[in-house]
Amino acid sequence: MYKRQVDDEDEDAEGETEDRPKAVEEDDEPEGDLQIAWEVLDVARCILEKQSGPACKSFLSDVYMRLGDLMRFNSNVAASIEEYQKALSIRLSSCAPHDRMISDTHFSLAVAYVYNASEKDSDVDPEQEKRKALSHYKKSQEVSDLYECKPHGG
């Protein structure tokens, strides 16, 4: 994309202006964006791991989830599973059993296991990965059912 630059000397006798490229804006390269996202999340993880308190735990579990998403997007499924498991561990210890964040984490883990089962160059047993995926899909549904059964104040 070009920025529009107009100088007084660019005007001709008729008062029209010329468009000239002043500078090319930054490239929208996905690799650069993904690298920046990873660096920001990694810094956030480092900071939050040193903190304590329920709010920090919640933020840390969110960071692990986004790192898992980023790893999965980069086809690093095994690493995404590890990040999702860290998030699940935090959420199971700090959230109510019917919390939708737990359901979301189980669902993300299930999706990651499905991707892992379809990896051609992986040394994992696809059937075992599919069973793990099914287990997490079921747990996600169970948590959702708990949420629906919970009385909601109005």
Coordinates of N, CA, C and O in Angstrom, one line a residue, residues 38-119:
W38 N 3.7 -14.8 19.1 CA 4.4 -15.8 20.0 C 5.2 -15.1 21.0 O 5.2 -15.4 22.2
E39 N 6.0 -14.1 20.6 CA 6.9 -13.3 21.5 C 6.1 -12.6 22.6 O 6.4 -12.7 23.8
V40 N 5.0 -12.0 22.2 CA 4.1 -11.3 23.2 C 3.5 -12.3 24.2 O 3.5 -12.1 25.4
L41 N 3.0 -13.4 23.7 CA 2.4 -14.4 24.5 C 3.5 -15.1 25.5 O 3.2 -15.3 26.6
D42 N 4.7 -15.2 24.9 CA 5.8 -15.8 25.8 C 6.2 -14.9 26.9 O 6.4 -15.3 28.0
V43 N 6.2 -13.6 26.6 CA 6.5 -12.6 27.6 C 5.4 -12.6 28.7 O 5.7 -12.6 29.9
A44 N 4.2 -12.6 28.2 CA 3.0 -12.7 29.2 C 3.1 -13.9 30.0 O 2.9 -13.8 31.2
R45 N 3.4 -15.0 29.4 CA 3.6 -16.3 30.2 C 4.6 -16.1 31.3 O 4.4 -16.5 32.4
C46 N 5.8 -15.6 30.9 CA 6.9 -15.5 31.9 C 6.5 -14.6 33.0 O 6.8 -14.9 34.2
I47 N 5.8 -13.5 32.7 CA 5.4 -12.6 33.8 C 4.3 -13.2 34.7 O 4.4 -13.2 35.9
L48 N 3.3 -13.9 34.1 CA 2.2 -14.4 34.8 C 2.6 -15.7 35.7 O 2.0 -15.9 36.7
E49 N 3.6 -16.4 35.2 CA 4.1 -17.6 36.0 C 4.7 -17.2 37.3 O 4.8 -17.9 38.2
K50 N 5.2 -15.9 37.3 CA 5.9 -15.4 38.5 C 4.9 -14.8 39.5 O 5.2 -14.5 40.6
Q51 N 3.7 -14.6 39.1 CA 2.6 -13.9 39.9 C 1.8 -15.0 40.6 O 1.8 -16.2 40.2
S52 N 1.0 -14.6 41.5 CA 0.1 -15.5 42.2 C -1.3 -14.8 42.3 O -1.4 -13.6 42.1
G53 N -2.3 -15.5 42.6 CA -3.6 -15.0 42.7 C -4.5 -15.6 41.6 O -4.1 -16.0 40.6
P54 N -5.8 -15.6 41.9 CA -6.8 -16.2 41.0 C -6.8 -15.4 39.6 O -7.0 -16.1 38.6
A55 N -6.7 -14.1 39.6 CA -6.8 -13.4 38.4 C -5.6 -13.8 37.5 O -5.7 -14.0 36.3
C56 N -4.4 -13.9 38.1 CA -3.2 -14.2 37.3 C -3.3 -15.6 36.8 O -2.9 -15.9 35.7
K57 N -3.9 -16.6 37.6 CA -4.1 -17.9 37.1 C -5.0 -17.9 35.9 O -4.8 -18.7 34.9
S58 N -6.1 -17.2 36.0 CA -7.0 -17.1 34.8 C -6.3 -16.6 33.6 O -6.5 -17.1 32.5
F59 N -5.6 -15.5 33.8 CA -4.9 -14.9 32.6 C -3.8 -15.9 32.1 O -3.7 -16.0 30.9
L60 N -3.1 -16.6 33.0 CA -2.1 -17.5 32.5 C -2.8 -18.7 31.8 O -2.2 -19.1 30.7
S61 N -3.9 -19.1 32.2 CA -4.6 -20.2 31.4 C -5.0 -19.7 30.1 O -4.9 -20.4 29.1
D62 N -5.4 -18.4 30.0 CA -5.8 -17.8 28.7 C -4.5 -17.8 27.8 O -4.6 -18.0 26.6
V63 N -3.4 -17.4 28.3 CA -2.1 -17.4 27.6 C -1.8 -18.8 27.0 O -1.4 -18.9 25.9
Y64 N -1.9 -19.8 27.9 CA -1.6 -21.1 27.5 C -2.6 -21.5 26.3 O -2.2 -22.2 25.4
M65 N -3.8 -21.1 26.4 CA -4.8 -21.5 25.3 C -4.4 -20.8 24.0 O -4.4 -21.4 23.0
R66 N -4.0 -19.5 24.1 CA -3.6 -18.8 22.8 C -2.3 -19.4 22.3 O -2.1 -19.5 21.1
L67 N -1.4 -19.8 23.2 CA -0.1 -20.4 22.7 C -0.5 -21.7 22.1 O 0.1 -22.1 21.0
G68 N -1.4 -22.5 22.6 CA -1.8 -23.7 22.0 C -2.4 -23.5 20.6 O -2.1 -24.2 19.7
D69 N -3.3 -22.5 20.5 CA -3.9 -22.1 19.2 C -2.8 -21.8 18.2 O -2.8 -22.2 17.1
L70 N -1.8 -21.0 18.7 CA -0.7 -20.6 17.8 C 0.1 -21.8 17.3 O 0.5 -21.9 16.2
M71 N 0.4 -22.7 18.3 CA 1.2 -23.9 17.9 C 0.4 -24.7 16.9 O 1.0 -25.2 16.0
R72 N -0.9 -24.9 17.2 CA -1.7 -25.7 16.3 C -1.8 -25.1 14.9 O -1.7 -25.7 13.9
F73 N -1.9 -23.7 14.8 CA -1.9 -23.0 13.6 C -0.6 -23.2 12.8 O -0.6 -23.3 11.6
N74 N 0.5 -23.4 13.5 CA 1.8 -23.6 12.9 C 2.1 -25.1 12.7 O 3.3 -25.4 12.4
S75 N 1.1 -25.9 12.8 CA 1.2 -27.4 12.6 C 2.1 -28.0 13.6 O 2.7 -29.1 13.3
N76 N 2.3 -27.4 14.8 CA 3.0 -28.1 15.9 C 2.0 -28.6 16.9 O 1.9 -28.0 18.0
V77 N 1.4 -29.7 16.5 CA 0.2 -30.2 17.2 C 0.6 -30.7 18.6 O -0.1 -30.5 19.6
A78 N 1.7 -31.4 18.7 CA 2.2 -32.0 19.9 C 2.4 -30.9 21.0 O 2.0 -31.0 22.1
A79 N 3.0 -29.8 20.6 CA 3.3 -28.7 21.5 C 1.9 -28.0 21.8 O 1.8 -27.5 23.0
S80 N 1.0 -27.9 20.9 CA -0.3 -27.3 21.2 C -1.0 -28.1 22.3 O -1.7 -27.6 23.2
I81 N -0.9 -29.5 22.2 CA -1.5 -30.3 23.2 C -1.0 -30.0 24.6 O -1.7 -29.9 25.6
E82 N 0.3 -29.9 24.7 CA 1.0 -29.6 26.0 C 0.5 -28.2 26.5 O 0.2 -28.2 27.7
E83 N 0.3 -27.2 25.7 CA -0.2 -25.9 26.1 C -1.6 -26.0 26.6 O -2.0 -25.5 27.6
Y84 N -2.4 -26.7 25.8 CA -3.8 -26.9 26.2 C -3.9 -27.7 27.6 O -4.8 -27.4 28.4
Q85 N -3.1 -28.7 27.8 CA -3.1 -29.4 29.0 C -2.7 -28.6 30.2 O -3.3 -28.7 31.3
K86 N -1.8 -27.7 30.0 CA -1.4 -26.7 31.1 C -2.6 -25.8 31.4 O -2.9 -25.6 32.6
A87 N -3.3 -25.3 30.4 CA -4.5 -24.5 30.6 C -5.5 -25.3 31.3 O -6.2 -24.8 32.3
L88 N -5.8 -26.5 30.9 CA -6.8 -27.4 31.6 C -6.5 -27.6 33.0 O -7.3 -27.5 33.9
S89 N -5.2 -27.9 33.3 CA -4.8 -28.1 34.7 C -5.1 -26.9 35.6 O -5.7 -27.0 36.7
I90 N -4.8 -25.7 35.1 CA -5.1 -24.5 35.9 C -6.6 -24.3 36.0 O -7.1 -24.0 37.1
R91 N -7.3 -24.5 34.9 CA -8.8 -24.3 35.0 C -9.5 -25.3 35.8 O -10.5 -24.9 36.5
L92 N -9.0 -26.5 35.8 CA -9.7 -27.5 36.7 C -9.5 -27.2 38.2 O -10.3 -27.5 39.0
S93 N -8.3 -26.6 38.5 CA -8.0 -26.3 39.9 C -8.6 -24.9 40.3 O -8.8 -24.7 41.5
S94 N -8.9 -24.1 39.4 CA -9.4 -22.7 39.8 C -10.8 -22.3 39.4 O -11.3 -21.3 39.8
C95 N -11.4 -23.1 38.6 CA -12.8 -22.8 38.1 C -13.8 -23.7 38.6 O -13.5 -24.9 39.0
A96 N -15.0 -23.3 38.6 CA -16.1 -24.1 39.0 C -16.3 -25.3 38.0 O -15.9 -25.1 36.8
P97 N -16.8 -26.4 38.4 CA -16.9 -27.6 37.5 C -17.8 -27.3 36.3 O -17.6 -28.0 35.3
H98 N -18.7 -26.4 36.4 CA -19.5 -26.1 35.2 C -19.0 -24.9 34.4 O -19.8 -24.5 33.5
D99 N -17.8 -24.4 34.7 CA -17.3 -23.2 33.9 C -17.1 -23.6 32.5 O -16.5 -24.6 32.1
R100 N -17.6 -22.7 31.6 CA -17.5 -22.9 30.2 C -16.0 -22.9 29.7 O -15.7 -23.4 28.6
M101 N -15.1 -22.2 30.4 CA -13.7 -22.2 30.1 C -13.1 -23.6 30.1 O -12.3 -24.0 29.3
I102 N -13.6 -24.5 31.0 CA -13.2 -25.9 31.1 C -13.7 -26.6 29.8 O -13.0 -27.4 29.2
S103 N -14.9 -26.4 29.5 CA -15.5 -27.0 28.3 C -14.7 -26.6 27.1 O -14.4 -27.4 26.2
D104 N -14.4 -25.3 26.9 CA -13.6 -24.8 25.8 C -12.3 -25.5 25.7 O -11.8 -25.8 24.6
T105 N -11.6 -25.6 26.9 CA -10.3 -26.3 26.9 C -10.4 -27.7 26.4 O -9.5 -28.2 25.7
H106 N -11.4 -28.5 27.0 CA -11.6 -29.8 26.5 C -11.8 -29.9 25.0 O -11.3 -30.8 24.3
F107 N -12.6 -29.0 24.5 CA -12.9 -29.0 23.1 C -11.6 -28.7 22.3 O -11.4 -29.4 21.3
S108 N -10.8 -27.8 22.7 CA -9.6 -27.5 22.0 C -8.6 -28.6 22.0 O -7.9 -28.9 21.0
L109 N -8.6 -29.3 23.2 CA -7.7 -30.5 23.3 C -8.2 -31.6 22.3 O -7.4 -32.3 21.6
A110 N -9.5 -31.8 22.2 CA -10.1 -32.8 21.3 C -9.7 -32.5 19.9 O -9.3 -33.4 19.1
V111 N -9.8 -31.2 19.5 CA -9.5 -30.8 18.1 C -8.0 -31.1 17.9 O -7.6 -31.6 16.8
A112 N -7.2 -30.8 18.8 CA -5.7 -31.0 18.7 C -5.4 -32.5 18.5 O -4.6 -32.9 17.7
Y113 N -6.1 -33.3 19.3 CA -5.9 -34.8 19.2 C -6.3 -35.3 17.8 O -5.7 -36.2 17.3
V114 N -7.4 -34.8 17.3 CA -7.8 -35.2 16.0 C -6.8 -34.8 14.9 O -6.4 -35.6 14.1
Y115 N -6.2 -33.6 15.0 CA -5.2 -33.2 14.1 C -3.9 -34.1 14.3 O -3.3 -34.5 13.3
N116 N -3.6 -34.4 15.5 CA -2.5 -35.3 15.8 C -2.7 -36.7 15.2 O -1.7 -37.3 14.8
A117 N -3.9 -37.2 15.3 CA -4.2 -38.5 14.7 C -4.0 -38.5 13.2 O -3.7 -39.5 12.6
S118 N -4.2 -37.3 12.5 CA -4.1 -37.3 11.1 C -2.7 -36.9 10.6 O -2.4 -36.9 9.4
E119 N -1.7 -36.7 11.5 CA -0.3 -36.4 11.2 C 0.3 -37.6 10.5 O 0.3 -38.7 11.1

